[in-house]
Tab-separated table of C-alpha atoms in Angstrom:
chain	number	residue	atom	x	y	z
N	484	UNK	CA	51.215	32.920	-22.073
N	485	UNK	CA	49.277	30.462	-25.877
N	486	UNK	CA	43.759	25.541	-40.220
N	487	UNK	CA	45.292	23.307	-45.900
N	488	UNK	CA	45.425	21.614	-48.512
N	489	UNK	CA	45.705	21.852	-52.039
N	490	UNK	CA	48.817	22.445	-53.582
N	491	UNK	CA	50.964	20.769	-55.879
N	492	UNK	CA	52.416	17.123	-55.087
N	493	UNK	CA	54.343	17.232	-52.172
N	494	UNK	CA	52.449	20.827	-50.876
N	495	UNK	CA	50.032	19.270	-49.124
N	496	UNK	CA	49.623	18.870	-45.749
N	497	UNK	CA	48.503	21.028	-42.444
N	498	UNK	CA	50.496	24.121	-42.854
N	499	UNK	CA	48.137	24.226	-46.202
N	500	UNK	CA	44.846	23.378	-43.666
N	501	UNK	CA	46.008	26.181	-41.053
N	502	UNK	CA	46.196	29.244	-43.607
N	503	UNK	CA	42.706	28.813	-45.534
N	504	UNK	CA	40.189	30.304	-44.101
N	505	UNK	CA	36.972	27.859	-43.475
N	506	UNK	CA	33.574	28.149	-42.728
N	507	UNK	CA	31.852	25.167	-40.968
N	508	UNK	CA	34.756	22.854	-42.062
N	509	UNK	CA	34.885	24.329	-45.726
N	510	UNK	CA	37.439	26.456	-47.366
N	511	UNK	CA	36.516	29.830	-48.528
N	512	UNK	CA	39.758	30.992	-49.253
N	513	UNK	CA	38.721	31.253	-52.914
N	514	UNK	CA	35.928	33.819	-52.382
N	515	UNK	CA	38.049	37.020	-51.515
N	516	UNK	CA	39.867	36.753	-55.360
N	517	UNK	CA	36.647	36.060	-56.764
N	518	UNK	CA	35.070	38.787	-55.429
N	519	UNK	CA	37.604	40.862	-56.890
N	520	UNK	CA	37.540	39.237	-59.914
N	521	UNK	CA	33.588	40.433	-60.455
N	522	UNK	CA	34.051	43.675	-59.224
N	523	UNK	CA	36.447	45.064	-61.522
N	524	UNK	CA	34.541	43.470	-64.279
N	525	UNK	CA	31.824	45.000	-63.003
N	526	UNK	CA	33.004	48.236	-62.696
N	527	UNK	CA	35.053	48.424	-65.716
N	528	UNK	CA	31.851	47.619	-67.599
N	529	UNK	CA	30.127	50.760	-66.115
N	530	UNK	CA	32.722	53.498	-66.474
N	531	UNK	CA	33.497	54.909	-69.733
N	532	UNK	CA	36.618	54.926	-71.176
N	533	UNK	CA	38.274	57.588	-69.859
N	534	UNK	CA	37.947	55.168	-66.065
N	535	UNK	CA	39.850	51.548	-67.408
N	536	UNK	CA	40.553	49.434	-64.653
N	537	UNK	CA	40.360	45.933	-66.472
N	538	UNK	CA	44.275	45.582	-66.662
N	539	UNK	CA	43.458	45.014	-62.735
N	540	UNK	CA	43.175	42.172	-62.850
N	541	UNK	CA	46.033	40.833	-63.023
N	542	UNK	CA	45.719	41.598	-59.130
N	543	UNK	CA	43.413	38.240	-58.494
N	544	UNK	CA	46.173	35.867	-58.912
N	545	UNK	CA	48.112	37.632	-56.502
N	546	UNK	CA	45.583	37.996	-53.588
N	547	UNK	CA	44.736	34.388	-54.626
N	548	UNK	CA	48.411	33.669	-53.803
N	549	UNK	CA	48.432	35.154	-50.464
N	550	UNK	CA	45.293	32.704	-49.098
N	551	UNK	CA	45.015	29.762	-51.495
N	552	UNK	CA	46.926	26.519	-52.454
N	553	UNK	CA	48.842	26.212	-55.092
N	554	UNK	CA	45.748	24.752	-57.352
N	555	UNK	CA	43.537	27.195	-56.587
N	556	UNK	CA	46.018	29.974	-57.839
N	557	UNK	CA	46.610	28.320	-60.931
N	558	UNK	CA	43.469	28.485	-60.901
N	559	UNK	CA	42.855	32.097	-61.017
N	560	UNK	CA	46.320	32.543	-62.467
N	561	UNK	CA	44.113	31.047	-65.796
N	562	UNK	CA	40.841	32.346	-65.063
N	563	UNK	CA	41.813	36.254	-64.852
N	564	UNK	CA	43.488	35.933	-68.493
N	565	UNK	CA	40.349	34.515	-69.710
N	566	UNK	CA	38.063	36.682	-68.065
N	567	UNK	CA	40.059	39.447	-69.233
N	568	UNK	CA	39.581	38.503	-72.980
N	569	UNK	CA	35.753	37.396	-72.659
N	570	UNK	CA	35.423	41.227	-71.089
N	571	UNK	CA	37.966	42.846	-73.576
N	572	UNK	CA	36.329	41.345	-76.696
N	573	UNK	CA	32.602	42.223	-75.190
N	574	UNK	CA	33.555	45.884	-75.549
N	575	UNK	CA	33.160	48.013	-78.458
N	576	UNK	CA	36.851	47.688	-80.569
N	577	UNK	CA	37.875	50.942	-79.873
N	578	UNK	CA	37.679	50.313	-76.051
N	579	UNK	CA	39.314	47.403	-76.546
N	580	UNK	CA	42.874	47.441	-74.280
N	581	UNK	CA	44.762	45.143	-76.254
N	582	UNK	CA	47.375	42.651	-76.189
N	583	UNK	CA	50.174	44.578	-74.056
N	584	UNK	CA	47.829	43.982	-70.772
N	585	UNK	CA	46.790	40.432	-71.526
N	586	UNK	CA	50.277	39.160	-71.294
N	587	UNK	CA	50.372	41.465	-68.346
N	588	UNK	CA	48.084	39.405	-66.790
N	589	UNK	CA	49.162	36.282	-67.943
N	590	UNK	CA	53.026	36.718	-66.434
N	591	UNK	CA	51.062	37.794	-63.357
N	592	UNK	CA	49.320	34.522	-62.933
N	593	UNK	CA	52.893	33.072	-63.420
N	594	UNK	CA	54.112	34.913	-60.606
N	595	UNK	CA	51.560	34.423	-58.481
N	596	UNK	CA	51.263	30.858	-58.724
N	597	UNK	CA	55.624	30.535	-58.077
N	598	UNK	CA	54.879	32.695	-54.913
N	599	UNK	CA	52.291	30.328	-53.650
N	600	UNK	CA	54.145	27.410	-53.994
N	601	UNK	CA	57.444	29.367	-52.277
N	602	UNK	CA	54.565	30.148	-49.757
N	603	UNK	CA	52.794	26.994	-48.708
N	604	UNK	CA	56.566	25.218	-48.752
N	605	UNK	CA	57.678	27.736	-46.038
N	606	UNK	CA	54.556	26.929	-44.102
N	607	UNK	CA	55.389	23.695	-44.075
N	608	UNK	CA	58.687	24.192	-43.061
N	609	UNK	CA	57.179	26.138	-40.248
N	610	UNK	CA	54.954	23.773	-39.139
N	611	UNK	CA	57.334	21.143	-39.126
N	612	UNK	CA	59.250	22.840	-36.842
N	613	UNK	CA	56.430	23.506	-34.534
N	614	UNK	CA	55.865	19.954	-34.337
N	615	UNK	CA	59.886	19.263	-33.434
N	616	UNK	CA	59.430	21.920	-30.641
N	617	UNK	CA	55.949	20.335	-29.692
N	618	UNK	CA	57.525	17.234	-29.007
N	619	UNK	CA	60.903	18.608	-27.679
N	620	UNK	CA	58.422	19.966	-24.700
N	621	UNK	CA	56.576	16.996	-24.225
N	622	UNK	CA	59.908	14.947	-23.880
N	623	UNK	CA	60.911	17.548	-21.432
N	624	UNK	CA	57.710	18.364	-20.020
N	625	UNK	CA	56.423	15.304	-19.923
N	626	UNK	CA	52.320	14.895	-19.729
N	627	UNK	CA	52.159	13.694	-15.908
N	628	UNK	CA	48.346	11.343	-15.041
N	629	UNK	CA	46.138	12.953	-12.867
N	630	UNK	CA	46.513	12.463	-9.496
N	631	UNK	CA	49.872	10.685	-10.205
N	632	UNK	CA	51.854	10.031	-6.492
N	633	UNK	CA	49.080	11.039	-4.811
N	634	UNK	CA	49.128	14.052	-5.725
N	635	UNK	CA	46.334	16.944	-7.395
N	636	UNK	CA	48.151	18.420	-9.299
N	637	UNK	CA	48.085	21.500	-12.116
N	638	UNK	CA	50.615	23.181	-14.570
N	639	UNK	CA	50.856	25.538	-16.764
N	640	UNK	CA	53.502	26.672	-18.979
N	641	UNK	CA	53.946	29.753	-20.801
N	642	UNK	CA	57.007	30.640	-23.533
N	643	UNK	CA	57.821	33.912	-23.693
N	644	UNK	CA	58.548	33.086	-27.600
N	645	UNK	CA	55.506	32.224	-28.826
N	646	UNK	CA	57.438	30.732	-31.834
N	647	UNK	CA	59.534	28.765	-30.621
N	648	UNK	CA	56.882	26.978	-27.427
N	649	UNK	CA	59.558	25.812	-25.079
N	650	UNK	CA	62.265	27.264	-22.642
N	651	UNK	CA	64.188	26.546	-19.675
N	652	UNK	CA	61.852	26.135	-17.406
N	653	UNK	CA	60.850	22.505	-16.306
N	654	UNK	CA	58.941	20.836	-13.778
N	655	UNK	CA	58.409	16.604	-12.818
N	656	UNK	CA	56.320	14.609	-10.098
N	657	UNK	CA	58.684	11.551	-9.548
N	658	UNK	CA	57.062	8.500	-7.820
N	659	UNK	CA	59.840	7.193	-6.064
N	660	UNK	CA	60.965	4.337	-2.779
N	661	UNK	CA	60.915	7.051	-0.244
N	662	UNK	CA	57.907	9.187	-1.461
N	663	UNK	CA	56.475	11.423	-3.468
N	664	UNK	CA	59.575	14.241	-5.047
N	665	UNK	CA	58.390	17.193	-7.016
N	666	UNK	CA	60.753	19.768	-8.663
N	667	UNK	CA	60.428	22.943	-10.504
N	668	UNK	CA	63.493	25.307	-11.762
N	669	UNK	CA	64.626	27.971	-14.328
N	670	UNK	CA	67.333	27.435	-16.139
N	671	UNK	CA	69.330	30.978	-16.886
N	672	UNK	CA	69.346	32.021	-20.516
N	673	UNK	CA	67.054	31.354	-23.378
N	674	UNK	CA	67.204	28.780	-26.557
N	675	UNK	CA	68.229	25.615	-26.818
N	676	UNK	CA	71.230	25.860	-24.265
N	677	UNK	CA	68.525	26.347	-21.493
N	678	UNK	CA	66.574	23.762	-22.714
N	679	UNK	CA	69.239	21.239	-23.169
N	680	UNK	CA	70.001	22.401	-19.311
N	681	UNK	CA	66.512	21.491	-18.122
N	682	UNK	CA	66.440	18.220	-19.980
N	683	UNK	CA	69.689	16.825	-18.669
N	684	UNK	CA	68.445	18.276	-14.735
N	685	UNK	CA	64.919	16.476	-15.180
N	686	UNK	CA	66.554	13.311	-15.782
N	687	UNK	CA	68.862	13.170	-13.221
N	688	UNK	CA	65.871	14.480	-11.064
N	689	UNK	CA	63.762	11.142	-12.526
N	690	UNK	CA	66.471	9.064	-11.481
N	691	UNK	CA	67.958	10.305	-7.946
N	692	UNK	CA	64.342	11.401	-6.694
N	693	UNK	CA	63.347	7.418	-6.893
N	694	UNK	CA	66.306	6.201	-5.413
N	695	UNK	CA	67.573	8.683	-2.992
N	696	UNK	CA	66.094	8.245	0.414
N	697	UNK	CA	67.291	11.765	1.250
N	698	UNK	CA	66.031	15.042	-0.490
N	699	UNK	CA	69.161	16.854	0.464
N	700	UNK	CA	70.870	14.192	-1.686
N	701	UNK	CA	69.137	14.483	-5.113
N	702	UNK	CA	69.852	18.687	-4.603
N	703	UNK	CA	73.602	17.153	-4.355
N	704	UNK	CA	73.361	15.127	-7.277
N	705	UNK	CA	71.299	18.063	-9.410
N	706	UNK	CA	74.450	20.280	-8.517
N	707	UNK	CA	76.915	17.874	-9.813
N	708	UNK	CA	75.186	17.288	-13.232
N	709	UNK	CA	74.861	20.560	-13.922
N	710	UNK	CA	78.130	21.151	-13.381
N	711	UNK	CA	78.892	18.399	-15.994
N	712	UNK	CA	76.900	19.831	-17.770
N	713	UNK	CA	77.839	22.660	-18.559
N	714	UNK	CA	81.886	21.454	-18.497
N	715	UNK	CA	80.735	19.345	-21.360
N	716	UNK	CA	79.186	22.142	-23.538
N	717	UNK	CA	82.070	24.891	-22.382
N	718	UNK	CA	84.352	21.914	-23.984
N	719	UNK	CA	82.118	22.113	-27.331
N	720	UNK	CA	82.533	25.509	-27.205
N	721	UNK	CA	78.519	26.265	-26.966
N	722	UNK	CA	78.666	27.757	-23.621
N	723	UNK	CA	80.481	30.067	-21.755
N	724	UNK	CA	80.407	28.057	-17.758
N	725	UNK	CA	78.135	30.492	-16.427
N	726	UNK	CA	75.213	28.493	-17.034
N	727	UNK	CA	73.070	28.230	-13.822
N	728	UNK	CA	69.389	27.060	-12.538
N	729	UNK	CA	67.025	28.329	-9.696
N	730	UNK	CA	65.235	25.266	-8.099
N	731	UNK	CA	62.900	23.967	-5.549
N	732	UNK	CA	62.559	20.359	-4.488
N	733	UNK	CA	59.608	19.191	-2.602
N	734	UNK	CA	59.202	15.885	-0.457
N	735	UNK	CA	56.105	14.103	0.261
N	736	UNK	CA	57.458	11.413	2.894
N	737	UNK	CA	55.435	8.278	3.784
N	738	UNK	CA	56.087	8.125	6.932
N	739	UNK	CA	55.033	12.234	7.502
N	740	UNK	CA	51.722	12.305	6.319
N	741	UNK	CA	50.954	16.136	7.129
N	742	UNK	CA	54.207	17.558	6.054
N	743	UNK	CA	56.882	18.259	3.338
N	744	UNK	CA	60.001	18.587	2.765
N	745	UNK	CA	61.302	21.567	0.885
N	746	UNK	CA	65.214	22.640	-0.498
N	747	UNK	CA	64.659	25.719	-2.515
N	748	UNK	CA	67.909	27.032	-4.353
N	749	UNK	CA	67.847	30.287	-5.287
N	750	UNK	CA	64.526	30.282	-6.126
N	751	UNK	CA	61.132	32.356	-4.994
N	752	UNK	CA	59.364	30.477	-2.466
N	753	UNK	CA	56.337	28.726	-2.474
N	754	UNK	CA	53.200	29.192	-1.201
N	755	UNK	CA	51.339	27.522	1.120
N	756	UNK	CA	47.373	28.401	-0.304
N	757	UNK	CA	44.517	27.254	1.548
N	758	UNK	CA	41.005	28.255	2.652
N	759	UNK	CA	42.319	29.698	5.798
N	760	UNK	CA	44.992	32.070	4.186
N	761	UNK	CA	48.399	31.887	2.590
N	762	UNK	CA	52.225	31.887	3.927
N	763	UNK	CA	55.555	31.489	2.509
N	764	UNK	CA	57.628	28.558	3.143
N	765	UNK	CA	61.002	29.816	5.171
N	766	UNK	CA	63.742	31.069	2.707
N	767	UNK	CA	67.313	30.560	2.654
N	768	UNK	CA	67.876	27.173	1.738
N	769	UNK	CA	71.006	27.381	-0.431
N	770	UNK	CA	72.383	29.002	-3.810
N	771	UNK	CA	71.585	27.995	-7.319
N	772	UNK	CA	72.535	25.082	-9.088
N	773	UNK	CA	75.657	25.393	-10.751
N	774	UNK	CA	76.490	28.150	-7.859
N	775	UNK	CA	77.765	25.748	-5.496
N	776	UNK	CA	81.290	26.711	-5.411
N	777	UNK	CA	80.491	30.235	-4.148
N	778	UNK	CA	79.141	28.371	-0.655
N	779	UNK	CA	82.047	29.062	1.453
N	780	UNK	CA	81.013	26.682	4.366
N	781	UNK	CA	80.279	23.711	1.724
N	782	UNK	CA	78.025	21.861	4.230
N	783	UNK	CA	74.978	19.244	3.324
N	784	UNK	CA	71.743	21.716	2.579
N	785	UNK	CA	69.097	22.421	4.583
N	786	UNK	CA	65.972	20.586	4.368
N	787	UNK	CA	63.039	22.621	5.931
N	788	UNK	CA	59.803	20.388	7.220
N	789	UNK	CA	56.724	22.051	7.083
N	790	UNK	CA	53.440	21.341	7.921
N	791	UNK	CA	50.882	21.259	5.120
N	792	UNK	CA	47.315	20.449	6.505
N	793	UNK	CA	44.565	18.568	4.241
N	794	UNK	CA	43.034	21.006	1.786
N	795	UNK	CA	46.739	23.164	1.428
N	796	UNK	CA	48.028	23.479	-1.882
N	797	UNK	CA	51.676	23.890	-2.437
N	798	UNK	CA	51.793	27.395	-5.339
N	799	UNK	CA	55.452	27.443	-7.072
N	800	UNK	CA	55.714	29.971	-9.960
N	801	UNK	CA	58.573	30.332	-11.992
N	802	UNK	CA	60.118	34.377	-12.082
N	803	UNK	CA	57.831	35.235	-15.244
N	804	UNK	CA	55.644	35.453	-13.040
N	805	UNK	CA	56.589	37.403	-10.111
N	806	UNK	CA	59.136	39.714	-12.510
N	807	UNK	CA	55.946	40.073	-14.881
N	808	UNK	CA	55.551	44.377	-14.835
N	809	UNK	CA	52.412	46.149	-15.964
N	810	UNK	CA	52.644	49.402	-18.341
N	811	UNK	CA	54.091	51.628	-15.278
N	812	UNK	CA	56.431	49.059	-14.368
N	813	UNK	CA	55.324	47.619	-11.646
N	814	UNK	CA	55.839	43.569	-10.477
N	815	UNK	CA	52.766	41.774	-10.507
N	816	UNK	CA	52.011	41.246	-6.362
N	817	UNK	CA	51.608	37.519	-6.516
N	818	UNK	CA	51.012	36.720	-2.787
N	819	UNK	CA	48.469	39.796	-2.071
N	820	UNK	CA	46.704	38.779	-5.367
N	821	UNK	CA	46.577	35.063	-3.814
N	822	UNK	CA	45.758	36.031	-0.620
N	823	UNK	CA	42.438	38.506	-1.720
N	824	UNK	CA	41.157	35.907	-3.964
N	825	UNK	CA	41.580	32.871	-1.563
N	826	UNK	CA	39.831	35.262	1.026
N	827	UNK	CA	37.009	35.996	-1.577
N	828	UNK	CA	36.420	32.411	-2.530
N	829	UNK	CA	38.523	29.571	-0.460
N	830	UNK	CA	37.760	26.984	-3.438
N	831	UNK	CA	40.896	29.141	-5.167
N	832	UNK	CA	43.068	27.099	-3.105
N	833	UNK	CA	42.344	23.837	-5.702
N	834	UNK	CA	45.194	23.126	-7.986
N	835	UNK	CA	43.410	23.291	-11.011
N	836	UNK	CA	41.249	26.746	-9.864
N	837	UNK	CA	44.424	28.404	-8.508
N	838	UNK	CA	47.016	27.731	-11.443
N	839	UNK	CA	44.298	29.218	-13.807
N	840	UNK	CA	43.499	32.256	-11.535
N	841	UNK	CA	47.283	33.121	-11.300
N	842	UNK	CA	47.963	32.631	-15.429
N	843	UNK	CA	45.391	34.708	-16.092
N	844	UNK	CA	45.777	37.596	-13.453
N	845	UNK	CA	49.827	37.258	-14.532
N	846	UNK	CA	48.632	38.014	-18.485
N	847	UNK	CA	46.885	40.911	-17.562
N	848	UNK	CA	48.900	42.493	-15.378
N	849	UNK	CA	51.594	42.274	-18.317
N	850	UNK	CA	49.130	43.109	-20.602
N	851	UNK	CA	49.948	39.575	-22.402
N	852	UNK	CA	53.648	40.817	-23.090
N	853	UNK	CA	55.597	37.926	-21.393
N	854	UNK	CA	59.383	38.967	-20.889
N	855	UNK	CA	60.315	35.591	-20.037
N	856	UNK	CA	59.722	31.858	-19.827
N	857	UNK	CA	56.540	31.618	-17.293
N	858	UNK	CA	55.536	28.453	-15.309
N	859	UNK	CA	52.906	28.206	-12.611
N	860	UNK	CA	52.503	24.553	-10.502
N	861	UNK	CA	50.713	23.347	-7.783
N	862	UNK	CA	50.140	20.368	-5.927
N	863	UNK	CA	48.438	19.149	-2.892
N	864	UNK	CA	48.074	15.739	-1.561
N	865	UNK	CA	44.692	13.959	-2.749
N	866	UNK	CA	41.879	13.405	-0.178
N	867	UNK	CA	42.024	10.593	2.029
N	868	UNK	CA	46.131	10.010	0.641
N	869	UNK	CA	48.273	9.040	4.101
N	870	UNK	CA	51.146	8.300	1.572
N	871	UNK	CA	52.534	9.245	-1.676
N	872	UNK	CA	55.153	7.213	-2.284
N	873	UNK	CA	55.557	4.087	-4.268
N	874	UNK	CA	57.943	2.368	-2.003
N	875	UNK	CA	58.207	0.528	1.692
N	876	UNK	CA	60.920	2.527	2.346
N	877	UNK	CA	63.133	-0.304	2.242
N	878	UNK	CA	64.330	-0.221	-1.406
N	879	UNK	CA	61.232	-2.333	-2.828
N	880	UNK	CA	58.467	-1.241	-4.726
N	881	UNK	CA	55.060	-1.859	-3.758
N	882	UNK	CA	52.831	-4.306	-5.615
C-alpha cells in the first residue's frame, strides 16, 4: 500500500504548504519562473533580430501559476510586463516589439494569476477531503495502545485507492468480561457502502465481544446486524441486499492461557507463525456474514480451540493480500513466503517484524499495483500474560 501558503485571503492553508517546493523548510517555488524570466532576457539580448523571443514571456506567469500562491503569481503576473518594457525600451527603436505583445503579456499575467487562485482553492478542497477520510479511518480504524488486552500487536492497512485512504476492511482488539476478542473482515464492494458496512460490524463487534461470554455468540450477533444492515440501506435504495463480509473472530480466554478460540467465516485462515514453523488454523468454520440464510442445517457455529504456545503469533491478512498477482499473474504464496523467512530468521515471527515483512514482500510481488483493499494483523499474547481479559468472568470488571 501509502508540503503552502500564500495566496489571497481565504487561500491559505496546507494544501498551499504541500504544493511548493522547499528547501530546508523554505519555499523555492519562485525560482523555476525566475529562472525563466532571466533566460529569455538573456537570450533575447544576444540574438539579433531575426531570433525575438521576448514576447515569451508572457510564459513566467503561467509556470509561476502552476507552483506558486496566488501572491507570488501576481507577482510575476507584474514583474514580466515590466521586465518586458525595461528590455523592450533598452533595445535600439527599430528592434523594439511594441505595444501588441505588452498587453500580451499583461492579459497573461491576468490569466495566470485567475488559474492560481482556481488552483490552490481546488487543493484545498482536496485536502479537506483527505482530512474527512483521515478521520473517517481513524473512527473506524481506531488507533488501538500498545500491548492493549494483553496483547503485541501490529497492523497495517493498505487502500487500494490511494485517494480516497479507506475501504472495507476493518479490524478491533476488544477488552472485554470474558477475555481478550479480536476481529478482522472484508466487507464486499468498494466506497462508502463498504465502509459504512465495516463501521456498523465494528461496533456491534465493540459491544457483543465485551459482553458475550461466548464467541460463537458475537458471530450470531455480527450476522444479524449485517443483515439490518443492509435491509436498512436496500430500503434507502443505496444497496442492492447482496452486501456481504468475510470474517474471523479470535478468543483469548482467561481461563485457557495457551489457547484461542477461532470462528472464521468465509475468510482465509490464519496463521499460526513462530520460531519453530508455521500452520494453518483448521478451516470450515461457517459462511460469510450476511450469507447465513444459505446454511441449510442453521446450527450454532463452530468454535475451533487451538493451541498457541508462548512466542506464536496469530498472522490474519485480508484477500489483497493473498489475491495480490505479480506481472505473469501469479498469487503472491503467502504461507511459503512466511514459512522461508521464519526459517531464515525466527525473530520474523514478532508482530511488528512479521506485519512489515509481509506488506512489503505483498508490494513487490504486485509491483505496488494493489487491486484491492489490503490489511495485514497480528497478535500474540505478551510475555509473562496468563490472561487477557478485563473481567472475572462473572460480569464485573476488574479494578
Amino acid at each position: 500500500m501509502r508540503a503552502v501558503s500564500d495566496g489571497a485571503t481565504g487561500l491559505k492553508g496546507d494544501a498551499r504548504r504541500q504544493s511548493l517546493l522547499h528547501v530546508r523548510g523554505r519555499s523555492v517555488a519562485w525560482v523555476p519562473p525566475l529562472l525563466l524570466l532571466v533566460a529569455i532576457v538573456a537570450v533575447d539580448y544576444r540574438t539579433s533580430s531575426d531570433f525575438r523571443i521576448l514576447s515569451w514571456i508572457v510564459l513566467v506567469p503561467g509556470i509561476a501559476a502552476a507552483i506558486c500562491g496566488v501572491w507570488g503569481t501576481a507577482a510575476f503576473a507584474v514583474l514580466a510586463p515590466a521586465t518586458y518594457v525595461a528590455a523592450d525600451v533598452a533595445l535600439p527603436h527599430e528592434f523594439e516589439a511594441g505595444l501588441p505583445d505588452l498587453v500580451l503579456a499583461g492579459i497573461g499575467g491576468v490569466l495566470a494569476t485567475a488559474a492560481c487562485v482556481v488552483r490552490v482553492r481546488s487543493e484545498r478542497r482536496m485536502v479537506h477531503m483527505q482530512d474527512v477520510a483521515a478521520t473517517i479511518r481513524r473512527t473506524v480504524l481506531r488507533p488501538l495502545p500498545p500491548g492493549w488486552g494483553g496483547l503485541e500487536h501490529a497492523a497495517v492497512y493498505l487502500a487500494a485507492d490511494s485517494e480516497a485512504r479507506v475501504g472495507g476492511d476493518f479490524y478491533d482488539i476488544q477488552i472485554g468480561l470474558y477475555g481478550t476478542r479480536v476481529i478482522l473482515g472484508d466487507v464486499q464492494g468498494k466506497g462508502l457502502g463498504a465502509v459504512e458496512a465495516a463501521a456498523a460490524l465494528l461496533g456491534t463487534f465493540r459491544e457483543t465481544g465485551y459482553h458475550e461470554p461466548e464467541l460463537a455468540t458475537v458471530a450470531e450477533r455480527l450476522e444479524e446486524r449485517l443483515q439490518r444492515h443492509i435491509l436498512m440501506r436496500v430500503a434507502l435504495g443505496s444497496e442492492d441486499g447482496e452486501r456481504f463480509a468475510t470474517a474471523v473472530l479470535i478468543g483469548f480466554p482467561e481461563e485457557e492461557p495457551e489457547t484461542v478460540q477461532a470462528v472464521v467465516l468465509g475468510h482465509d485462515c490464519p496463521l499460526v507463525v513462530g520460531p519453530d514453523g508455521v500452520r494453518s488454523l483448521p478451516p470450515g468454520h461457517g459462511l460469510p456474514l450476511g450469507m447465513a440464510a444459505l446454511d441449510p442445517a442453521g446450527g450454532p457455529l463452530p468454535v475451533h480451540r487451538v493451541p498457541l504456545r508462548p512466542g506464536e503469533t496469530l498472522l490474519m491478512t485480508t484477500d489483497g493480500v493473498t489475491e495480490a498477482r505479480n506481472s505473469d499473474g501469479v498469487f503472491y504464496p503467502l504461507t511459503d513466503d512466511v514459512t522461508a523467512a521464519v526459517a531464515a530468521d525466527p525473530g520474523i515471527a514478532r508482530p511488528r517484524r512479521l506485519v512489515a515483512f509481509v506488506r512489503e514482500r505483498t508490494l513487490r510481488h504486485c509491483g505496488g499495483r494493489l487491486a484491492d483493499d489490503t490489511t495485514v494483523f497480528a497478535v500474540r499474547r505478551t510475555k509473562g500474560a496468563k490472561g487477557v481479559g478485563n473481567g472475572d468472568g462473572n460480569g464485573r470488571l476488574r479494578a
